[in-house]
Amino acid sequence: LLPFSYLRPVCDIRVGILTIRQKWEKYLGVKASFITAAYLSEKFPLVIEDDNLLIDGSVLPSAQLLPLIEKLDTNEALLHNGEILAARLTAEQFAELMSGKRPEHLTGYELKDTPIYQINHYWEILKIHDEAFLSDFALLTNDQESEDIPAGNVVIAPKNIFIAENVKIQGCSLNASTGPIYIGPGAEIMEGGFIRGAFALLDNALVKMGSKIYGTTTIGPNSKVAGEIKGSILFGNSNKAHDGFLGDSVLAEWCNLGAGTNNSNLKNNYAEVKLWDFTKERFVLSGSQFLGLFMGDHSKCAISTVFNTGTTVGICANIFGEGFPRNLIPSFAWGGKQGFSTYSQEKAFETIELVYARRGTKLEETERQILSNVFEASASQRFWEKRS
């Protein structure tokens, strides 16, 4: 699930409206902790108690799966293709599992007829986005009363629209006949915005004037968007704040697309899209005809950048120059079609600090260490370093 799992546990990937973790916490009424890569463990610690409910972080809750997990007794596990999907463990059993052993006295039940919604590859975020969106909309709006839709907007199917508190919408078109629309607290849609559901605009996010957005699209918290967007997800704190097309794409956090940036989401020959598989270290068929740009955290591109169908960008990349850059742009890359050099950690940190300062936050030492770890781990992908 790289590049999106470089800086977060898998369960903090956004699919639908909410992250996977947020879904489970809301459904089960619990607070999650994390089994994750060692270099992430300080920021995302693991808490082991006397009674522990373990759930695979790549699996989404569903109406069929939830009651099975809630009914689990101690020493019981649900299996999917022989692997533990969920289990209820004592502290001793948890310690055995963490040491690489199969816990003793654990009874496993294979899930044969239960549909499992799971992301095994990063492009599958979009494959299950539609269904996850509808489930999240129902979860977020259940027993909640929507604010009134402000006057002065063109509204179609208002019963499918939920407006949270302190929302600003003026002179816009909201069409929820093709899917629900969720507008989170403090969000704003400026004049001339054309929104067609399914669409979610999360806390304090902004849609700028004259934007055209098609479903299913989720704009994460504190993000700013403009231009034309279709079938995409922005995790949060990312900006596509100018004209240009973004289609069937996923941007992690703290990304920025320069004015006039466009991506292709369909090959000229209409063939199945290939994407980079970080495990197999080669391009593989995705099973989808429409896939665009997948950009990791803290990556940015200059004005008028163009991305080809099925382009994957790592973290902390800075892309510029004319023409289509290659379909895999490694983490800490600096350049474009004309070639790349390495974006040094020091320079990347300087940029992150400036970006964070604009949002009133700081780059902590823990995060510096995480980024440094990824810099080393991703070195083998930076092919130009091997030539120097």
Coordinates of N, CA, C and O in Angstrom, one line a residue, residues 138-295:
A138 N -24.1 7.1 5.7 CA -25.1 6.6 6.6 C -24.6 6.6 8.0 O -25.4 7.0 8.9
L139 N -23.4 6.3 8.2 CA -22.8 6.3 9.6 C -22.7 7.7 10.2 O -23.1 7.9 11.3
L140 N -22.3 8.6 9.4 CA -22.1 10.0 9.8 C -23.4 10.8 10.0 O -23.5 11.6 10.9
T141 N -24.4 10.4 9.3 CA -25.7 11.2 9.3 C -26.7 10.5 10.2 O -27.8 11.1 10.4
N142 N -26.5 9.3 10.6 CA -27.5 8.5 11.4 C -27.8 9.3 12.7 O -27.0 9.6 13.5
D143 N -29.1 9.6 12.8 CA -29.7 10.3 14.0 C -29.1 11.7 14.1 O -29.2 12.3 15.2
Q144 N -28.5 12.2 13.1 CA -28.0 13.6 13.1 C -28.9 14.5 12.3 O -29.4 14.1 11.2
E145 N -29.1 15.7 12.7 CA -30.0 16.6 12.0 C -29.2 17.6 11.2 O -28.3 18.2 11.7
S146 N -29.5 17.6 9.9 CA -28.8 18.5 9.0 C -29.2 19.9 9.2 O -30.3 20.2 9.5
E147 N -28.2 20.8 9.1 CA -28.6 22.3 9.0 C -29.3 22.5 7.7 O -29.2 21.8 6.7
D148 N -30.0 23.6 7.7 CA -30.7 24.0 6.4 C -29.7 24.4 5.3 O -28.7 25.0 5.6
I149 N -30.1 24.0 4.1 CA -29.3 24.4 3.0 C -29.5 25.9 2.8 O -30.6 26.3 2.6
P150 N -28.4 26.6 2.7 CA -28.5 28.1 2.6 C -29.3 28.5 1.3 O -29.2 27.8 0.3
A151 N -30.1 29.5 1.4 CA -30.8 30.0 0.3 C -29.9 30.6 -0.8 O -28.7 30.9 -0.5
G152 N -30.4 30.6 -2.0 CA -29.6 31.2 -3.1 C -28.8 30.2 -3.8 O -27.9 30.5 -4.6
N153 N -29.0 28.9 -3.6 CA -28.4 27.8 -4.3 C -29.4 27.0 -5.1 O -30.5 26.9 -4.7
V154 N -28.9 26.4 -6.2 CA -29.7 25.4 -6.9 C -29.5 24.1 -6.3 O -28.4 23.5 -6.3
V155 N -30.6 23.5 -5.8 CA -30.5 22.2 -5.1 C -31.4 21.2 -5.7 O -32.6 21.4 -6.0
I156 N -30.8 20.0 -6.0 CA -31.5 18.8 -6.6 C -31.4 17.7 -5.6 O -30.3 17.4 -5.1
A157 N -32.5 17.1 -5.3 CA -32.6 16.0 -4.3 C -32.1 16.4 -2.9 O -31.1 15.8 -2.4
P158 N -32.6 17.4 -2.3 CA -32.1 17.9 -1.0 C -32.2 16.9 0.1 O -31.4 17.0 1.0
K159 N -33.0 15.9 0.0 CA -33.1 14.8 1.0 C -31.8 14.0 1.1 O -31.6 13.4 2.2
N160 N -31.0 14.1 0.1 CA -29.7 13.3 0.1 C -28.5 14.2 0.4 O -27.4 13.8 0.2
I161 N -28.8 15.4 1.0 CA -27.7 16.3 1.3 C -27.7 16.6 2.8 O -28.7 16.8 3.5
F162 N -26.5 16.5 3.4 CA -26.3 16.7 4.8 C -25.4 17.9 5.0 O -24.2 17.9 4.4
I163 N -25.8 18.9 5.7 CA -25.0 20.1 6.0 C -24.7 20.2 7.5 O -25.6 20.2 8.3
A164 N -23.4 20.2 7.8 CA -23.0 20.4 9.2 C -23.0 21.8 9.6 O -23.4 22.7 8.9
E165 N -22.6 22.1 10.8 CA -22.7 23.5 11.4 C -21.6 24.3 10.8 O -20.5 23.9 10.3
N166 N -21.8 25.7 10.7 CA -20.9 26.7 10.3 C -20.4 26.5 8.8 O -19.2 26.8 8.5
V167 N -21.3 26.0 8.0 CA -21.0 25.8 6.6 C -21.4 27.0 5.8 O -22.4 27.7 6.1
K168 N -20.5 27.4 4.8 CA -20.9 28.5 3.9 C -21.0 28.0 2.4 O -20.1 27.4 1.9
I169 N -22.2 28.2 1.9 CA -22.5 27.8 0.5 C -23.3 28.9 -0.1 O -24.4 29.2 0.4
Q170 N -22.9 29.5 -1.2 CA -23.6 30.6 -1.8 C -23.5 30.6 -3.3 O -22.4 30.5 -3.9
G171 N -24.6 30.6 -4.0 CA -24.6 30.7 -5.5 C -24.1 29.5 -6.1 O -23.3 29.6 -7.1
C172 N -24.4 28.3 -5.6 CA -23.8 27.1 -6.1 C -24.9 26.1 -6.6 O -26.1 26.3 -6.3
S173 N -24.5 25.1 -7.3 CA -25.4 24.0 -7.7 C -25.1 22.7 -7.0 O -23.9 22.3 -7.1
L174 N -26.0 22.1 -6.2 CA -25.8 20.9 -5.5 C -26.8 19.9 -6.0 O -28.0 20.0 -5.8
N175 N -26.3 18.9 -6.7 CA -27.1 17.8 -7.3 C -26.8 16.5 -6.6 O -25.8 15.8 -6.9
A176 N -27.7 16.1 -5.8 CA -27.5 14.8 -5.0 C -28.4 13.7 -5.6 O -28.6 12.7 -4.9
S177 N -28.9 13.9 -6.8 CA -29.7 12.8 -7.4 C -28.8 11.6 -7.8 O -29.4 10.5 -8.0
T178 N -27.5 11.8 -8.0 CA -26.6 10.7 -8.4 C -25.9 10.2 -7.2 O -25.0 9.2 -7.4
G179 N -26.0 10.7 -6.1 CA -25.3 10.2 -4.9 C -25.4 11.3 -3.8 O -25.6 12.5 -4.1
P180 N -25.2 10.9 -2.5 CA -25.4 11.9 -1.4 C -24.3 12.9 -1.4 O -23.2 12.6 -1.9
I181 N -24.5 14.0 -0.7 CA -23.6 15.1 -0.6 C -23.4 15.3 0.9 O -24.4 15.5 1.6
Y182 N -22.2 15.3 1.4 CA -21.9 15.6 2.8 C -21.0 16.8 2.9 O -19.9 16.8 2.4
I183 N -21.4 17.8 3.7 CA -20.6 19.0 3.9 C -20.3 19.1 5.3 O -21.2 19.3 6.2
G184 N -19.0 19.0 5.7 CA -18.6 18.9 7.1 C -18.5 20.3 7.8 O -18.6 21.3 7.1
P185 N -18.3 20.3 9.1 CA -18.2 21.5 9.8 C -17.2 22.5 9.3 O -16.0 22.1 9.1
G186 N -17.6 23.8 9.2 CA -16.7 24.8 8.8 C -16.2 24.8 7.3 O -15.4 25.6 6.9
A187 N -16.8 23.9 6.5 CA -16.4 23.9 5.1 C -17.1 25.0 4.3 O -18.2 25.5 4.8
E188 N -16.6 25.3 3.2 CA -17.1 26.3 2.3 C -17.1 26.0 0.8 O -16.1 25.4 0.4
I189 N -18.2 26.3 0.1 CA -18.2 26.2 -1.3 C -18.5 27.6 -1.9 O -19.6 28.1 -1.6
M190 N -17.5 28.1 -2.5 CA -17.7 29.5 -3.0 C -18.6 29.6 -4.2 O -19.0 28.5 -4.8
E191 N -18.9 30.8 -4.7 CA -19.9 31.0 -5.7 C -19.5 30.3 -7.0 O -18.3 30.2 -7.4
G192 N -20.5 29.8 -7.7 CA -20.3 29.2 -9.0 C -19.8 27.7 -8.9 O -19.5 27.1 -9.9
G193 N -19.8 27.1 -7.7 CA -19.4 25.7 -7.6 C -20.5 24.8 -8.1 O -21.7 25.0 -7.7
F194 N -20.1 23.9 -9.0 CA -21.1 22.9 -9.5 C -20.7 21.5 -8.9 O -19.6 21.0 -9.2
I195 N -21.6 21.0 -8.0 CA -21.3 19.8 -7.3 C -22.3 18.7 -7.7 O -23.5 18.9 -7.6
R196 N -21.8 17.5 -8.1 CA -22.7 16.4 -8.4 C -22.2 15.2 -7.5 O -21.1 14.8 -7.6
G197 N -23.2 14.7 -6.7 CA -22.8 13.6 -5.8 C -22.5 12.3 -6.5 O -22.7 12.2 -7.7
A198 N -21.8 11.4 -5.8 CA -21.6 11.5 -4.4 C -20.3 12.4 -4.1 O -19.3 12.3 -4.8
F199 N -20.5 13.2 -3.0 CA -19.4 14.1 -2.8 C -19.4 14.4 -1.3 O -20.4 14.5 -0.6
A200 N -18.1 14.5 -0.7 CA -17.9 14.9 0.7 C -16.9 15.9 0.7 O -15.8 15.8 0.1
L201 N -17.2 17.0 1.5 CA -16.2 18.1 1.8 C -16.1 18.1 3.3 O -17.0 18.5 4.0
L202 N -14.9 17.7 3.8 CA -14.8 17.5 5.2 C -14.4 18.8 5.9 O -14.3 19.9 5.3
D203 N -14.1 18.7 7.2 CA -14.0 19.8 8.1 C -13.0 20.9 7.6 O -11.9 20.6 7.2
N204 N -13.6 22.1 7.5 CA -12.8 23.3 7.1 C -12.1 23.3 5.8 O -11.2 24.0 5.5
A205 N -12.6 22.4 4.9 CA -12.1 22.4 3.5 C -12.9 23.4 2.7 O -13.9 23.9 3.0
L206 N -12.3 23.7 1.5 CA -12.7 24.8 0.7 C -12.8 24.4 -0.8 O -11.8 23.8 -1.3
V207 N -14.0 24.7 -1.4 CA -14.1 24.6 -2.9 C -14.1 26.0 -3.4 O -15.0 26.8 -3.1
K208 N -13.2 26.3 -4.3 CA -13.1 27.7 -4.8 C -14.1 28.0 -5.9 O -14.7 27.1 -6.5
M209 N -14.1 29.2 -6.3 CA -15.2 29.7 -7.3 C -15.1 28.9 -8.6 O -14.0 28.7 -9.2
G210 N -16.2 28.6 -9.2 CA -16.3 28.1 -10.5 C -15.9 26.6 -10.6 O -15.7 26.1 -11.8
S211 N -15.7 25.9 -9.5 CA -15.3 24.5 -9.6 C -16.3 23.6 -10.1 O -17.5 23.8 -9.9
K212 N -15.9 22.5 -10.7 CA -16.8 21.5 -11.2 C -16.4 20.1 -10.7 O -15.3 19.6 -11.0
I213 N -17.2 19.5 -9.8 CA -16.8 18.3 -9.1 C -17.8 17.2 -9.4 O -19.0 17.4 -9.1
Y214 N -17.3 16.0 -9.8 CA -18.2 14.9 -10.1 C -17.9 13.8 -9.0 O -16.7 13.6 -8.6
G215 N -18.9 13.0 -8.7 CA -18.7 11.9 -7.8 C -18.0 10.7 -8.4 O -17.8 10.6 -9.6
T216 N -17.5 9.8 -7.6 CA -17.5 9.9 -6.1 C -16.2 10.5 -5.7 O -15.1 10.0 -6.0
T217 N -16.3 11.7 -5.0 CA -15.2 12.4 -4.6 C -15.2 12.8 -3.2 O -16.3 13.2 -2.7
T218 N -14.1 12.7 -2.5 CA -14.0 13.1 -1.1 C -12.8 14.1 -1.0 O -11.7 13.8 -1.4
I219 N -13.1 15.3 -0.4 CA -12.1 16.3 -0.2 C -11.8 16.3 1.3 O -12.7 16.7 2.1
G220 N -10.7 15.9 1.8 CA -10.4 15.7 3.2 C -10.2 17.1 3.9 O -10.2 18.1 3.3
P221 N -10.1 17.0 5.3 CA -10.1 18.2 6.1 C -9.0 19.2 5.7 O -7.9 18.8 5.3
N222 N -9.3 20.5 5.7 CA -8.4 21.6 5.5 C -7.8 21.6 4.1 O -6.7 22.2 4.0
S223 N -8.4 21.0 3.2 CA -7.9 21.0 1.8 C -8.6 22.1 1.0 O -9.7 22.6 1.4
K224 N -7.9 22.5 -0.1 CA -8.5 23.6 -1.0 C -8.5 23.0 -2.4 O -7.4 22.5 -2.8
V225 N -9.6 23.1 -3.1 CA -9.7 22.6 -4.4 C -10.4 23.6 -5.4 O -11.2 24.4 -5.0
A226 N -10.1 23.4 -6.6 CA -10.7 24.2 -7.7 C -10.5 23.4 -9.0 O -9.9 22.4 -9.1
G227 N -11.1 24.0 -10.1 CA -11.0 23.4 -11.4 C -12.0 22.2 -11.5 O -13.1 22.3 -10.9
E228 N -11.6 21.1 -12.2 CA -12.5 20.0 -12.5 C -11.9 18.8 -11.8 O -10.7 18.4 -11.9
I229 N -12.7 18.1 -11.0 CA -12.3 16.9 -10.2 C -13.4 15.8 -10.4 O -14.6 16.1 -10.4
K230 N -12.9 14.6 -10.6 CA -13.8 13.5 -10.8 C -13.3 12.2 -10.1 O -12.1 11.9 -10.3
G231 N -14.1 11.6 -9.3 CA -13.8 10.3 -8.7 C -12.5 10.2 -8.0 O -11.8 9.2 -8.1
S232 N -12.2 11.2 -7.1 CA -10.9 11.3 -6.5 C -11.0 11.4 -5.0 O -12.1 11.7 -4.4
I233 N -9.9 11.2 -4.3 CA -9.8 11.3 -2.8 C -8.6 12.2 -2.5 O -7.5 11.9 -3.0
L234 N -8.8 13.2 -1.7 CA -7.7 13.9 -1.0 C -7.8 13.6 0.4 O -8.8 13.9 1.1
F235 N -6.7 13.0 1.0 CA -6.7 12.6 2.4 C -7.0 13.8 3.3 O -7.7 13.7 4.3
G236 N -6.3 14.9 3.1 CA -6.5 16.1 4.0 C -5.3 17.0 3.9 O -4.2 16.6 3.5
N237 N -5.5 18.3 4.2 CA -4.4 19.3 4.2 C -3.7 19.4 2.8 O -2.5 19.7 2.8
S238 N -4.3 19.0 1.7 CA -3.7 19.0 0.4 C -4.5 20.0 -0.5 O -5.7 20.3 -0.3
N239 N -3.8 20.6 -1.5 CA -4.4 21.6 -2.3 C -4.3 21.3 -3.8 O -3.2 21.0 -4.3
K240 N -5.4 21.4 -4.4 CA -5.5 21.6 -5.9 C -6.3 22.8 -6.1 O -7.5 22.8 -6.4
A241 N -5.7 23.9 -5.9 CA -6.4 25.2 -5.7 C -6.6 26.0 -7.0 O -7.0 27.2 -6.9
H242 N -6.3 25.4 -8.1 CA -6.4 26.2 -9.4 C -7.1 25.3 -10.5 O -7.4 24.1 -10.3
D243 N -7.3 25.9 -11.6 CA -7.9 25.2 -12.8 C -7.0 24.0 -13.2 O -5.8 24.0 -12.9
G244 N -7.6 23.1 -13.9 CA -6.9 21.8 -14.3 C -7.8 20.7 -13.9 O -8.7 20.8 -13.1
F245 N -7.5 19.5 -14.5 CA -8.3 18.3 -14.3 C -7.6 17.3 -13.4 O -6.4 17.0 -13.6
L246 N -8.3 16.8 -12.4 CA -7.8 15.7 -11.5 C -8.9 14.6 -11.6 O -10.0 14.8 -11.1
G247 N -8.6 13.4 -12.1 CA -9.6 12.4 -12.3 C -9.1 11.0 -11.8 O -7.9 10.6 -12.1
D248 N -10.0 10.3 -11.1 CA -9.7 8.9 -10.6 C -8.3 8.9 -9.9 O -7.5 8.0 -10.3
S249 N -8.1 9.8 -9.0 CA -6.8 10.0 -8.4 C -6.9 10.0 -6.9 O -8.0 10.2 -6.3
V250 N -5.8 9.8 -6.2 CA -5.7 9.8 -4.7 C -4.5 10.6 -4.4 O -3.3 10.3 -4.8
L251 N -4.7 11.7 -3.6 CA -3.6 12.5 -3.0 C -3.6 12.3 -1.5 O -4.6 12.4 -0.8
A252 N -2.4 12.0 -1.0 CA -2.2 11.9 0.5 C -2.2 13.3 1.1 O -2.8 14.2 0.6
E253 N -1.6 13.5 2.2 CA -1.6 14.8 2.9 C -0.5 15.7 2.5 O 0.6 15.2 2.1
W254 N -0.7 17.0 2.6 CA 0.3 18.0 2.4 C 0.8 18.0 0.9 O 1.9 18.3 0.7
C255 N 0.0 17.6 0.0 CA 0.3 17.7 -1.4 C -0.1 19.0 -2.0 O -1.0 19.6 -1.4
N256 N 0.5 19.5 -3.0 CA 0.1 20.7 -3.7 C 0.3 20.6 -5.2 O 1.4 20.2 -5.7
L257 N -0.8 20.8 -6.0 CA -0.7 20.8 -7.4 C -0.7 22.2 -7.9 O -1.6 23.0 -7.6
G258 N 0.3 22.5 -8.8 CA 0.4 23.9 -9.3 C -0.7 24.2 -10.3 O -1.4 23.3 -10.8
A259 N -0.9 25.5 -10.5 CA -2.0 25.9 -11.4 C -1.9 25.3 -12.8 O -0.8 25.1 -13.3
G260 N -3.0 24.8 -13.3 CA -3.0 24.2 -14.6 C -2.6 22.8 -14.7 O -2.4 22.2 -15.8
T261 N -2.3 22.1 -13.5 CA -1.9 20.7 -13.5 C -3.1 19.9 -14.0 O -4.2 20.1 -13.6
N262 N -2.8 18.9 -14.9 CA -3.8 18.0 -15.4 C -3.2 16.5 -15.3 O -2.0 16.3 -15.4
N263 N -4.1 15.6 -15.2 CA -3.7 14.2 -15.3 C -4.7 13.5 -16.2 O -5.8 13.8 -16.4
S264 N -4.1 12.4 -16.9 CA -4.9 11.5 -17.7 C -5.4 10.4 -16.8 O -4.7 9.9 -16.0
N265 N -6.7 10.0 -17.0 CA -7.2 8.9 -16.3 C -7.7 7.7 -17.2 O -8.3 6.8 -16.7
L266 N -7.4 7.8 -18.5 CA -7.8 6.8 -19.4 C -6.7 6.8 -20.5 O -6.4 7.8 -21.1
K267 N -6.2 5.6 -20.8 CA -5.2 5.4 -21.9 C -5.9 5.7 -23.3 O -7.1 5.4 -23.5
N268 N -5.1 6.1 -24.2 CA -5.6 6.4 -25.6 C -6.2 5.2 -26.2 O -7.1 5.3 -27.1
N269 N -5.7 4.0 -25.9 CA -6.2 2.8 -26.5 C -7.2 2.1 -25.6 O -7.6 0.9 -25.9
Y270 N -7.7 2.8 -24.6 CA -8.7 2.3 -23.6 C -8.3 1.0 -22.9 O -9.2 0.2 -22.5
A271 N -7.0 0.7 -22.9 CA -6.6 -0.6 -22.3 C -6.6 -0.5 -20.8 O -6.6 0.6 -20.2
E272 N -6.5 -1.6 -20.1 CA -6.4 -1.7 -18.7 C -5.1 -1.0 -18.2 O -4.0 -1.2 -18.8
V273 N -5.3 -0.2 -17.1 CA -4.1 0.6 -16.6 C -3.2 -0.3 -15.8 O -3.6 -1.1 -15.0
K274 N -1.9 -0.1 -16.1 CA -0.8 -0.7 -15.3 C -0.3 0.3 -14.2 O -0.2 1.5 -14.5
L275 N 0.0 -0.2 -13.1 CA 0.6 0.6 -12.0 C 1.7 -0.1 -11.3 O 1.9 -1.3 -11.4
W276 N 2.6 0.7 -10.7 CA 3.8 0.2 -10.1 C 3.4 -0.6 -8.8 O 2.7 -0.1 -7.9
D277 N 3.9 -1.8 -8.7 CA 3.7 -2.7 -7.5 C 5.0 -2.6 -6.7 O 6.0 -3.1 -7.2
F278 N 5.0 -2.0 -5.5 CA 6.2 -1.8 -4.8 C 6.7 -3.1 -4.2 O 7.9 -3.2 -3.9
T279 N 5.9 -4.2 -4.1 CA 6.3 -5.4 -3.6 C 7.0 -6.2 -4.7 O 8.1 -6.8 -4.5
K280 N 6.4 -6.3 -5.9 CA 7.0 -7.0 -7.0 C 8.0 -6.2 -7.8 O 8.8 -6.8 -8.6
E281 N 8.1 -4.9 -7.5 CA 9.0 -4.0 -8.1 C 8.9 -4.0 -9.7 O 9.9 -4.1 -10.4
R282 N 7.7 -4.0 -10.1 CA 7.4 -3.9 -11.6 C 6.0 -3.4 -11.7 O 5.2 -3.3 -10.8
F283 N 5.7 -3.0 -13.0 CA 4.3 -2.5 -13.3 C 3.4 -3.8 -13.5 O 3.8 -4.7 -14.1
V284 N 2.2 -3.7 -12.9 CA 1.3 -4.8 -13.0 C -0.1 -4.3 -13.4 O -0.4 -3.1 -13.3
L285 N -0.9 -5.2 -14.0 CA -2.3 -4.8 -14.4 C -3.1 -4.5 -13.1 O -3.1 -5.2 -12.2
S286 N -3.9 -3.4 -13.2 CA -4.7 -3.0 -12.1 C -6.1 -3.6 -12.0 O -6.8 -3.5 -11.0
G287 N -6.6 -4.0 -13.2 CA -8.0 -4.5 -13.3 C -9.0 -3.3 -13.5 O -10.2 -3.5 -13.5
S288 N -8.4 -2.1 -13.7 CA -9.3 -0.9 -14.0 C -8.9 -0.2 -15.2 O -7.7 -0.2 -15.7
Q289 N -9.9 0.4 -15.9 CA -9.7 1.2 -17.1 C -9.4 2.7 -16.8 O -8.8 3.3 -17.6
F290 N -10.0 3.1 -15.7 CA -9.8 4.5 -15.3 C -9.0 4.7 -14.0 O -9.5 4.4 -12.9
L291 N -7.8 5.1 -14.1 CA -7.0 5.4 -13.0 C -6.0 6.5 -13.3 O -5.4 6.5 -14.4
G292 N -5.8 7.4 -12.4 CA -5.0 8.6 -12.7 C -3.8 8.7 -11.9 O -2.8 8.0 -12.1
L293 N -3.7 9.7 -11.0 CA -2.5 10.0 -10.2 C -2.6 9.5 -8.8 O -3.6 9.8 -8.1
F294 N -1.6 8.9 -8.3 CA -1.5 8.5 -6.9 C -0.2 9.1 -6.3 O 0.9 8.8 -6.7
M295 N -0.5 10.1 -5.4 CA 0.6 10.9 -4.9 C 0.8 10.8 -3.4 O -0.2 11.0 -2.7

